[in-house]
Coordinates of C-alpha atoms in Angstrom, one line a residue:
X1 CA -109.5 57.2 -178.6
X2 CA -112.2 56.7 -176.9
X3 CA -113.4 59.1 -174.1
X4 CA -115.7 58.1 -171.5
X5 CA -118.5 60.4 -170.8
X6 CA -119.6 62.4 -167.9
X7 CA -122.4 60.2 -167.3
X8 CA -120.6 57.0 -167.8
X9 CA -117.9 57.9 -165.0
X10 CA -120.4 58.6 -162.4
X11 CA -122.0 55.7 -163.0
X12 CA -118.6 53.3 -162.9
X13 CA -117.9 55.0 -159.7
X14 CA -120.9 54.1 -158.3
X15 CA -120.0 50.6 -159.3
X16 CA -117.1 50.4 -157.0
X17 CA -118.9 51.2 -154.2
X18 CA -121.1 48.0 -152.0
X19 CA -124.3 50.6 -151.6
X20 CA -124.0 50.9 -155.5
X21 CA -123.2 55.1 -154.4
X22 CA -121.5 57.0 -156.8
X23 CA -121.5 59.8 -153.8
X24 CA -120.6 57.6 -151.4
X25 CA -117.8 56.8 -153.2
X26 CA -116.4 60.2 -153.9
X27 CA -117.1 61.2 -150.5
X28 CA -115.0 58.6 -148.9
X29 CA -112.4 59.5 -151.3
X30 CA -112.5 63.1 -151.0
X31 CA -111.3 62.7 -147.2
X32 CA -107.8 61.7 -148.5
X33 CA -108.0 65.1 -150.0
X34 CA -108.5 66.6 -147.1
X35 CA -106.0 64.9 -145.2
X36 CA -103.4 65.5 -147.5
X37 CA -103.6 68.9 -147.3
X38 CA -102.7 68.6 -144.0
X39 CA -99.6 66.7 -144.5
X40 CA -98.2 68.8 -147.3
X41 CA -99.1 72.0 -145.5
X42 CA -98.3 71.6 -142.4
X43 CA -96.0 68.9 -142.0
X44 CA -94.0 69.3 -145.2
X45 CA -93.8 72.9 -145.6
X46 CA -95.0 75.3 -142.8
X47 CA -94.3 74.4 -139.8
X48 CA -91.1 73.8 -139.8
X49 CA -90.2 77.9 -140.9
X50 CA -93.3 79.2 -138.5
X51 CA -90.7 77.3 -135.7
X52 CA -87.9 78.6 -136.8
X53 CA -89.2 82.6 -137.3
X54 CA -89.8 82.2 -133.9
X55 CA -86.9 80.4 -132.3
X56 CA -84.0 80.8 -134.9
X57 CA -82.5 78.9 -137.3
X58 CA -81.0 76.3 -134.6
X59 CA -83.8 76.1 -131.8
X60 CA -86.7 76.2 -134.2
X61 CA -85.3 73.2 -135.8
X62 CA -84.3 71.2 -132.8
X63 CA -87.6 71.8 -131.4
X64 CA -89.9 71.0 -134.5
X65 CA -88.1 68.0 -134.8
X66 CA -88.4 67.1 -131.2
X67 CA -92.8 67.6 -132.1
X68 CA -92.7 65.4 -134.8
X69 CA -91.2 62.2 -133.7
X70 CA -92.7 62.8 -130.0
X71 CA -96.4 62.8 -132.0
X72 CA -95.4 59.9 -134.0
X73 CA -93.8 58.0 -131.5
X74 CA -97.3 58.4 -129.1
X75 CA -99.0 57.5 -132.0
X76 CA -97.0 54.4 -133.0
X77 CA -97.7 53.3 -129.2
X78 CA -100.8 53.0 -129.3
X79 CA -101.3 52.6 -132.7
X80 CA -101.8 48.8 -131.5
X81 CA -104.2 49.4 -129.4
X82 CA -106.4 51.7 -131.7
X83 CA -106.7 49.2 -134.2
X84 CA -108.2 46.9 -131.7
X85 CA -110.5 49.1 -130.6
X86 CA -111.9 49.8 -134.1
X87 CA -111.9 45.8 -134.5
X88 CA -113.7 44.9 -131.3
X89 CA -116.1 47.3 -131.2
X90 CA -116.8 47.3 -135.3
X91 CA -117.0 51.1 -135.4
X92 CA -114.7 53.3 -137.9
X93 CA -116.4 56.6 -137.8
X94 CA -116.9 57.9 -134.4
X95 CA -113.6 57.3 -133.6
X96 CA -112.3 59.1 -136.9
X97 CA -114.9 62.2 -136.3
X98 CA -112.9 62.3 -132.8
X99 CA -109.6 62.3 -134.5
X100 CA -110.4 64.6 -137.3
X101 CA -111.7 66.8 -135.2
X102 CA -108.3 66.5 -132.7
X103 CA -106.3 67.3 -135.8
X104 CA -108.2 70.2 -137.1
X105 CA -108.4 72.2 -133.7
X106 CA -105.0 72.3 -132.9
X107 CA -104.0 72.9 -136.6
X108 CA -106.0 76.6 -136.8
X109 CA -104.7 77.2 -132.8
X110 CA -101.2 77.5 -134.3
X111 CA -100.7 80.8 -135.6
X112 CA -102.7 82.2 -132.5
X113 CA -100.8 81.2 -129.9
X114 CA -97.1 82.1 -128.5
X115 CA -94.8 79.3 -130.3
X116 CA -94.4 76.9 -126.9
X117 CA -98.1 75.7 -127.2
X118 CA -98.4 76.3 -130.8
X119 CA -95.7 73.4 -131.0
X120 CA -97.8 71.5 -128.7
X121 CA -100.6 72.0 -131.3
X122 CA -98.8 71.1 -134.0
X123 CA -97.6 67.3 -132.3
X124 CA -101.1 67.1 -130.8
X125 CA -102.4 67.7 -134.3
X126 CA -100.0 65.1 -136.0
X127 CA -100.7 62.4 -133.8
X128 CA -104.4 62.6 -134.5
X129 CA -103.8 63.0 -137.7
X130 CA -101.5 59.9 -138.3
X131 CA -104.7 58.0 -135.5
X132 CA -107.5 58.7 -138.0
X133 CA -105.8 57.3 -140.5
X134 CA -106.0 53.8 -139.2
X135 CA -109.9 54.4 -139.5
X136 CA -110.0 55.8 -142.5
X137 CA -108.1 52.5 -144.2
X138 CA -110.7 50.4 -142.0
X139 CA -113.8 52.1 -143.2
X140 CA -112.6 51.5 -146.6
X141 CA -113.9 47.8 -147.0
X142 CA -116.9 48.9 -145.1
X143 CA -117.4 51.5 -148.9
X144 CA -115.9 49.4 -151.2
X145 CA -116.8 45.9 -153.0
X146 CA -114.0 43.6 -152.5
X147 CA -113.2 43.3 -155.7
X148 CA -112.9 46.9 -156.3
X149 CA -111.3 48.0 -153.2
X150 CA -108.1 48.7 -154.6
X151 CA -109.3 51.3 -157.4
X152 CA -111.2 53.5 -154.9
X153 CA -108.1 53.3 -152.6
X154 CA -107.1 54.3 -156.0
X155 CA -109.2 57.5 -156.4
X156 CA -107.9 58.2 -152.7
X157 CA -104.7 58.4 -153.9
X158 CA -105.0 60.6 -156.9
X159 CA -107.8 63.2 -155.0
X160 CA -104.5 63.2 -152.5
X161 CA -102.2 64.7 -154.6
X162 CA -104.7 66.7 -156.3
X163 CA -105.1 67.8 -152.4
X164 CA -101.3 68.7 -152.6
X165 CA -101.5 71.3 -155.0
X166 CA -104.4 72.7 -154.3
X167 CA -103.6 73.6 -150.8
X168 CA -100.0 75.0 -152.3
X169 CA -102.0 77.3 -154.6
X170 CA -104.1 78.8 -151.9
X171 CA -101.2 78.8 -149.3
X172 CA -100.0 81.7 -151.1
X173 CA -103.1 84.0 -150.6
X174 CA -102.4 83.4 -146.6
X175 CA -98.5 84.1 -146.6
X176 CA -97.0 87.8 -146.2
X177 CA -94.9 89.7 -148.6
X178 CA -92.1 87.3 -148.0
X179 CA -94.2 84.2 -149.0
X180 CA -93.8 83.4 -145.3
X181 CA -97.0 82.0 -143.3
X182 CA -99.2 83.5 -141.1
X183 CA -101.8 82.6 -138.8
X184 CA -103.9 83.1 -141.1
X185 CA -102.5 80.1 -142.7
X186 CA -103.0 77.6 -140.7
X187 CA -106.8 78.7 -140.2
X188 CA -106.7 78.4 -144.2
X189 CA -105.3 74.6 -143.9
X190 CA -107.5 73.5 -141.0
X191 CA -111.0 74.9 -142.6
X192 CA -110.0 72.9 -145.6
X193 CA -109.7 69.7 -144.1
X194 CA -112.7 70.1 -142.2
X195 CA -114.6 71.1 -145.5
X196 CA -113.9 68.5 -147.3
X197 CA -113.9 65.7 -144.6
X198 CA -117.7 66.7 -143.8
X199 CA -119.0 64.6 -147.3
X200 CA -117.3 61.3 -145.7
X201 CA -119.1 61.9 -142.1
X202 CA -122.5 63.2 -144.0
X203 CA -122.7 60.6 -146.4
X204 CA -121.2 57.6 -146.4
X205 CA -122.9 54.9 -144.0
X206 CA -121.1 52.7 -142.0
X207 CA -122.2 48.7 -141.7
X208 CA -124.7 47.8 -138.6
X209 CA -121.5 47.1 -136.2
X210 CA -121.4 43.7 -134.9
X211 CA -119.1 44.7 -132.0
X212 CA -118.3 44.2 -128.6
X213 CA -117.6 46.5 -126.1
X214 CA -113.3 47.4 -126.1
X215 CA -112.2 46.7 -122.7
X216 CA -108.7 46.9 -120.8
X217 CA -107.2 42.8 -121.5
X218 CA -108.1 43.5 -124.9
X219 CA -105.3 46.7 -125.3
X220 CA -102.5 44.2 -123.3
X221 CA -103.0 41.7 -126.4
X222 CA -103.1 44.1 -129.1
X223 CA -99.7 45.1 -127.8
X224 CA -98.7 41.0 -127.1
X225 CA -99.3 40.8 -131.1
X226 CA -97.0 42.8 -131.5
X227 CA -94.0 40.6 -130.0
X228 CA -96.4 37.1 -131.9
X229 CA -96.0 39.0 -135.3
X230 CA -91.9 39.5 -134.6
X231 CA -92.2 36.0 -134.0
X232 CA -94.0 34.8 -137.1
X233 CA -91.7 37.2 -139.1
X234 CA -88.5 35.4 -137.9
X235 CA -89.9 32.2 -138.6
X236 CA -90.4 33.2 -142.5
X237 CA -86.9 33.3 -144.6
X238 CA -86.1 36.7 -145.2
X239 CA -89.5 38.5 -143.5
X240 CA -87.8 39.7 -140.4
X241 CA -85.0 41.0 -141.9
X242 CA -87.2 42.9 -144.4
X243 CA -88.9 44.8 -142.4
X244 CA -85.3 45.6 -140.0
X245 CA -84.5 46.8 -143.5
X246 CA -87.2 48.8 -143.9
X247 CA -86.6 50.7 -140.8
X248 CA -83.0 52.0 -141.9
X249 CA -84.3 53.0 -145.7
X250 CA -87.3 54.5 -144.7
X251 CA -86.0 56.5 -141.9
X252 CA -84.4 59.2 -144.5
X253 CA -87.5 58.5 -146.5
X254 CA -89.5 60.0 -143.8
X255 CA -87.2 62.7 -143.0
X256 CA -86.9 64.3 -146.1
X257 CA -90.4 64.6 -146.1
X258 CA -90.7 67.3 -143.0
X259 CA -87.5 68.9 -143.3
X260 CA -86.9 70.0 -146.8
X261 CA -88.3 72.6 -147.0
X262 CA -86.2 74.5 -144.2
X263 CA -83.3 72.9 -145.8
X264 CA -84.4 74.5 -149.0
X265 CA -84.3 77.9 -147.3
X266 CA -81.5 77.8 -144.8
X267 CA -79.2 75.3 -146.8
X268 CA -79.7 76.3 -150.2
X269 CA -81.0 79.6 -150.1
X270 CA -84.3 79.4 -151.5
X271 CA -87.0 81.9 -150.6
X272 CA -90.1 80.3 -148.4
X273 CA -92.3 80.9 -151.9
X274 CA -89.7 79.3 -154.3
X275 CA -89.7 76.3 -151.6
X276 CA -93.2 75.6 -151.9
X277 CA -93.1 75.9 -155.2
X278 CA -89.8 73.2 -155.8
X279 CA -92.0 70.6 -153.4
X280 CA -95.2 70.9 -155.5
X281 CA -92.5 70.0 -158.5
X282 CA -91.6 67.3 -156.3
X283 CA -95.5 66.1 -156.2
X284 CA -95.7 65.7 -159.7
X285 CA -92.3 63.9 -160.6
X286 CA -93.4 61.3 -157.4
X287 CA -96.4 61.0 -159.5
X288 CA -95.3 60.3 -163.0
X289 CA -92.2 58.5 -161.6
X290 CA -94.4 55.9 -159.9
X291 CA -96.0 54.5 -163.0
X292 CA -92.1 53.9 -164.4
X293 CA -91.2 52.4 -160.9
X294 CA -94.4 50.0 -161.3
X295 CA -93.6 49.3 -164.6
X296 CA -90.2 48.2 -163.7
X297 CA -91.2 46.2 -160.7
X298 CA -93.5 44.5 -163.4
X299 CA -90.1 43.4 -165.4
X300 CA -87.7 42.4 -163.0
X301 CA -89.7 42.2 -159.6
X302 CA -90.0 43.9 -156.7
X303 CA -86.4 43.6 -154.6
X304 CA -84.6 44.5 -157.5
X305 CA -86.7 47.2 -158.4
X306 CA -86.4 48.2 -154.6
X307 CA -83.0 48.3 -154.7
X308 CA -82.8 50.8 -157.6
X309 CA -85.4 52.9 -156.0
X310 CA -82.7 53.0 -152.8
X311 CA -79.9 53.8 -155.2
X312 CA -81.5 56.7 -156.7
X313 CA -82.2 58.2 -152.9
X314 CA -78.4 57.3 -152.5
X315 CA -77.5 59.6 -155.2
X316 CA -79.6 62.2 -154.3
X317 CA -78.6 62.4 -150.6
X318 CA -75.3 62.2 -151.5
X319 CA -75.7 65.0 -154.2
X320 CA -77.1 66.9 -151.3
X321 CA -74.1 66.2 -148.8
X322 CA -71.7 67.1 -150.9
X323 CA -73.3 70.4 -152.5
X324 CA -75.4 73.5 -151.3
X325 CA -76.3 74.8 -154.3
X326 CA -79.7 75.5 -155.9
X327 CA -79.4 73.5 -159.3
X328 CA -77.4 70.8 -157.6
X329 CA -80.2 71.0 -155.3
X330 CA -83.3 71.1 -157.8
X331 CA -81.5 67.7 -159.9
X332 CA -81.6 66.0 -156.8
X333 CA -84.6 66.6 -155.6
X334 CA -86.0 65.5 -158.3
X335 CA -84.4 62.6 -157.9
X336 CA -85.5 62.0 -154.8
X337 CA -88.8 63.0 -155.4
X338 CA -89.1 60.5 -158.2
X339 CA -88.0 57.4 -155.4
X340 CA -90.5 58.3 -153.1
X341 CA -92.8 57.6 -155.4
X342 CA -90.7 54.0 -155.9
X343 CA -90.5 52.9 -152.1
X344 CA -94.5 53.4 -152.0
X345 CA -94.8 50.8 -155.0
X346 CA -92.1 48.3 -154.6
X347 CA -91.7 47.6 -151.1
X348 CA -94.8 46.7 -149.8
X349 CA -95.4 44.1 -152.8
X350 CA -92.2 42.9 -151.9
X351 CA -93.6 42.1 -148.5
X352 CA -96.5 40.2 -150.0
X353 CA -94.1 38.0 -152.1
X354 CA -92.6 37.1 -148.6
X355 CA -95.5 36.8 -146.1
X356 CA -97.2 33.5 -145.9
X357 CA -100.6 34.2 -147.3
X358 CA -102.4 33.0 -144.1
X359 CA -100.1 36.1 -142.5
X360 CA -100.5 38.7 -144.7
X361 CA -102.4 40.9 -142.8
X362 CA -100.8 40.4 -139.2
X363 CA -97.4 41.4 -141.8
X364 CA -98.7 44.1 -143.2
X365 CA -99.6 45.4 -139.4
X366 CA -95.9 45.2 -138.5
X367 CA -95.1 47.2 -141.9
X368 CA -96.4 49.8 -140.9
X369 CA -95.4 49.9 -137.1
X370 CA -92.7 49.9 -138.9
X371 CA -92.8 53.1 -140.6
X372 CA -93.7 54.6 -137.9
X373 CA -91.2 53.5 -135.7
X374 CA -88.7 55.0 -138.6
X375 CA -90.3 58.1 -138.7
X376 CA -89.7 59.0 -135.2
X377 CA -85.2 58.7 -135.0
X378 CA -84.3 60.5 -138.5
X379 CA -86.1 63.9 -137.8
X380 CA -84.8 64.0 -134.1
X381 CA -81.6 62.7 -135.3
X382 CA -81.3 65.1 -137.9
X383 CA -82.6 68.0 -136.4
X384 CA -80.2 67.6 -133.1
X385 CA -77.1 67.9 -135.9
X386 CA -78.3 70.5 -137.4
X387 CA -78.0 72.4 -134.3
X388 CA -75.1 71.0 -132.8
X389 CA -73.0 72.0 -135.6
X390 CA -74.9 75.5 -136.6
X391 CA -72.6 77.6 -134.3
X392 CA -69.2 76.1 -135.7
X393 CA -70.3 74.9 -139.5
X394 CA -72.7 77.2 -140.6
X395 CA -74.4 75.3 -143.6
X396 CA -72.0 72.4 -143.7
X397 CA -74.2 71.7 -140.4
X398 CA -77.0 70.6 -143.1
X399 CA -74.5 68.8 -144.8
X400 CA -73.2 66.5 -142.1
X401 CA -76.9 65.6 -141.3
X402 CA -77.7 64.8 -144.4
X403 CA -74.7 62.7 -144.9
X404 CA -76.1 60.8 -141.6
X405 CA -79.4 59.9 -143.4
X406 CA -77.3 58.6 -146.3
X407 CA -75.5 56.3 -143.3
X408 CA -79.1 54.9 -142.2
X409 CA -80.3 54.4 -146.0
X410 CA -76.8 52.3 -145.9
X411 CA -78.1 50.0 -143.8
X412 CA -81.1 49.4 -144.8
X413 CA -79.3 48.3 -148.3
X414 CA -77.4 46.1 -146.9
X415 CA -80.4 44.4 -145.4
X416 CA -82.5 44.2 -147.9
X417 CA -79.8 42.7 -150.1
X418 CA -79.6 39.5 -148.2
X419 CA -83.8 39.1 -148.9
X420 CA -84.5 36.6 -151.0
X421 CA -86.9 37.5 -154.0
X422 CA -90.7 35.9 -152.6
X423 CA -92.8 34.3 -154.2
X424 CA -93.3 35.5 -157.5
X425 CA -97.0 36.4 -158.0
X426 CA -97.8 35.9 -154.3
X427 CA -98.6 40.0 -154.6
X428 CA -101.3 39.9 -157.3
X429 CA -104.5 39.0 -155.4
X430 CA -103.5 40.6 -152.3
X431 CA -102.3 43.8 -153.6
X432 CA -105.6 45.4 -154.4
X433 CA -107.0 44.8 -150.5
X434 CA -104.2 47.0 -148.8
X435 CA -103.5 50.6 -148.5
X436 CA -102.6 52.5 -151.4
X437 CA -99.3 51.7 -153.1
X438 CA -97.8 55.5 -153.4
X439 CA -97.4 57.8 -150.7
X440 CA -98.2 61.0 -150.7
X441 CA -95.6 63.9 -150.4
X442 CA -96.0 65.7 -147.0
X443 CA -97.0 61.7 -145.3
X444 CA -94.6 59.3 -143.7
X445 CA -94.6 55.7 -144.4
X446 CA -96.7 54.1 -142.8

């Protein structure tokens, strides 16, 4: 087997960029490393347990769910305007810098203020993190050559998974003897985000913008475009049905991402340190499984692959709703982790097969908005059920909450079954120009 020499690898990285700079390519990709540290360590792991430690098991989860859902709802409402601002002015980095700082500073403050302000700081940080992704993704075509967008995007995704593992390992140095987060944990994650985001702002060159000033009327047009896009989706056989189905089946996916640490600790009985180990293990499972789902997609097509993925999620959720024991939880977690990679690999390809070629960009925008909206409903539904039923059902409250996610998944599957296969091969020329296919754990489908 031939091993690529470091110098050859480094030159190859430069060949992906418009400027020919390997440094610029790595600087852009390191931002994925940085923001995944936040999404994994704060959203998926620390924040729910932190809220519970102050407010109790029921109220902590309820208010955490409200904070997550509110931050994503506001982001979904304003994301069309944020995207329009970027497109019209032709600028990415100033907006990206603003929202990056708006993520980092509140994250550092979470453990230094009372829990009410801490939850507010978390909501602001999570909103800003989601908003920053709009400009980070939009900056990719500025950096990468058109034929290399997919490859550089994939490098960013890979570094994102590395960020997940690194954050999990470093997080341990700031926890207490029981493995619980401390104020230093939030400062550490904010500092790591800032450190690894700096190369993008220092080294990535934004091409001279050819835009014009943003006006209030542009905001109105950006919102009205959503209505137009939905009308266009209705005109394409199966496309609107797919988007509605996606709303329901990504709801359990997005919810599992944000509640799994609290579920592992309070429903199953693991310690916080053990829960962190489990989430890191599921990250590895998701990475490995995504390759298998990609192979299956090539063999049988995205629709049938997606149905297999959703079927695996149904098995995992059903298991969790029936048995709350460590070994069954680990097995179910592995199944869900494998399916997490599968959703990211398959459902976007199905969209690309269904959407008319001239409307792919427009439909990807609606696709992303649907993912954001689904991340609003699931967490608040799940945490509200847990909070309401804990006094009477104890751990059974978690089983009922998981069963509610299983119901949402079943609705999504019912919609997808009636979606046509789409145009074979329609995904091939387009997929490289879209966002990364694998969703890192901690990052809501978008």
